[in-house]
Amino acid sequence: MKIPVHLRVAAGAAVLLPALACANDGVAAVSAGGIVFQKTDAIAMKKEVLTVSHDLISVDYEFVNESGADVEETIAFPLPAYGAAESPYPDYYGQPANFSVTVNGKPVPFTPALRALRDGKDVTAELRAAGLSSERIGLNETLAGHPLPPFTAAQKRVLRERGLLAEGMDEPDEPQWKVQVSYVWRQRFPAGEIVRVQHRYRPFVAGGPAAWVLDQGFTQRYCADAAFLKGWRRAANGADHLAAEHVEYILKTGNTWKSGIEDFTLNIVKRKPEELVSLCFPGTFRKIDNLTYQVRLRNFRPADDLRVYFGNVDGGNGDPGVAPQLPR
């Protein structure tokens, strides 16, 4: 049975499409986003086309250096932070699958940067001083694909004293830090020229039975109105749940560019026409085809990150994260 798509501007200028959620029980969404650098008054983001589905995130940028002189900037793509300890949900940490970055059509040679964080404090230097390698800091055995070297007695003593190692439920010496890996490169922006950057990856999705029901905060979180809820219940066909996936994307980094995002296009793409999609977003979406809805904004300064809910989905994402590239 095909479910009609209800598309309208919700309260507070938030846009509603029909619905989304996903993979393992109770797993929260993991957000990735686009490229970032420090606030600049020289480089303008002239155009961004962001396409979001629960199979692929693709982003196409056009940048122009408006300063009148060539500029070189450090640019980073931050991967989602993850815990260094083994996770019961290995699909949700590491580098998203099928990751790529190109500049003007050519792959980017980037340098990985690794940080370890404990309660928001950078503890990388402490771990290095204890003799831990990049692999031992940044990976667990699932990501590494092989057993990691055990901590020495001296390392255990130092790390326990500093609260960086603890007795865990599944392993006796469980790392207590989070890992933040960024891919960094220097980019030259010739005065007045367009620099085109693209990146692609398969997003981490969230959901499973715990997310297949409409919880108390669903309506506010995804701007769901009465028409959407009616469509959801029709698709559920009398049940109290509906197979779903949701995807998150970090948008607010677009504010680091000179004038925000001058010409922004967002495409939301479903796998099948019967899927429901819901999200809060400014502007009015138009239907491009049976699978795609699009909104276009001028001089866009994102006030929030993107959360998209796909409902009435078939199957799940199933692609785990992969081991990120690490410094040598």
mmCIF file of C-alpha atoms in Angstrom, residues 1 19-23 54-55 202 205 212 235 242-245 270-276 291 310-318:
data_model
loop_
_atom_site.group_PDB
_atom_site.id
_atom_site.type_symbol
_atom_site.label_atom_id
_atom_site.label_comp_id
_atom_site.label_asym_id
_atom_site.label_seq_id
_atom_site.Cartn_x
_atom_site.Cartn_y
_atom_site.Cartn_z
ATOM 1 C CA MET A 1 0.000 0.000 0.000
ATOM 2 C CA ALA A 19 9.131 9.628 7.998
ATOM 3 C CA LEU A 20 12.608 7.622 9.162
ATOM 4 C CA ALA A 21 14.583 5.248 11.887
ATOM 5 C CA CYS A 22 16.907 1.989 11.911
ATOM 6 C CA ALA A 23 19.451 -0.741 12.805
ATOM 7 C CA HIS A 54 19.896 6.191 4.600
ATOM 8 C CA ASP A 55 22.384 4.652 2.132
ATOM 9 C CA ARG A 202 27.591 5.820 3.928
ATOM 10 C CA VAL A 205 21.988 5.085 10.993
ATOM 11 C CA TRP A 212 10.122 1.895 15.727
ATOM 12 C CA ALA A 235 1.466 2.213 7.329
ATOM 13 C CA LEU A 242 6.902 0.700 12.134
ATOM 14 C CA ALA A 243 10.356 -0.282 10.847
ATOM 15 C CA ALA A 244 12.373 2.905 10.598
ATOM 16 C CA GLU A 245 15.854 4.448 10.391
ATOM 17 C CA LYS A 270 14.007 7.583 -0.128
ATOM 18 C CA ARG A 271 14.611 3.984 -1.199
ATOM 19 C CA LYS A 272 10.984 3.499 -2.233
ATOM 20 C CA PRO A 273 7.938 5.753 -2.703
ATOM 21 C CA GLU A 274 6.117 4.170 0.265
ATOM 22 C CA GLU A 275 8.660 5.394 2.798
ATOM 23 C CA LEU A 276 7.694 8.222 5.132
ATOM 24 C CA LEU A 291 11.894 9.299 -4.296
ATOM 25 C CA PHE A 310 12.703 7.516 7.480
ATOM 26 C CA GLY A 311 9.777 5.233 8.298
ATOM 27 C CA ASN A 312 8.217 2.204 6.624
ATOM 28 C CA VAL A 313 11.665 1.069 5.505
ATOM 29 C CA ASP A 314 12.814 -2.357 4.339
ATOM 30 C CA GLY A 315 15.806 -3.968 5.989
ATOM 31 C CA GLY A 316 18.623 -2.011 7.584
ATOM 32 C CA ASN A 317 21.838 -0.280 6.718
ATOM 33 C CA GLY A 318 24.053 -3.131 7.887
#
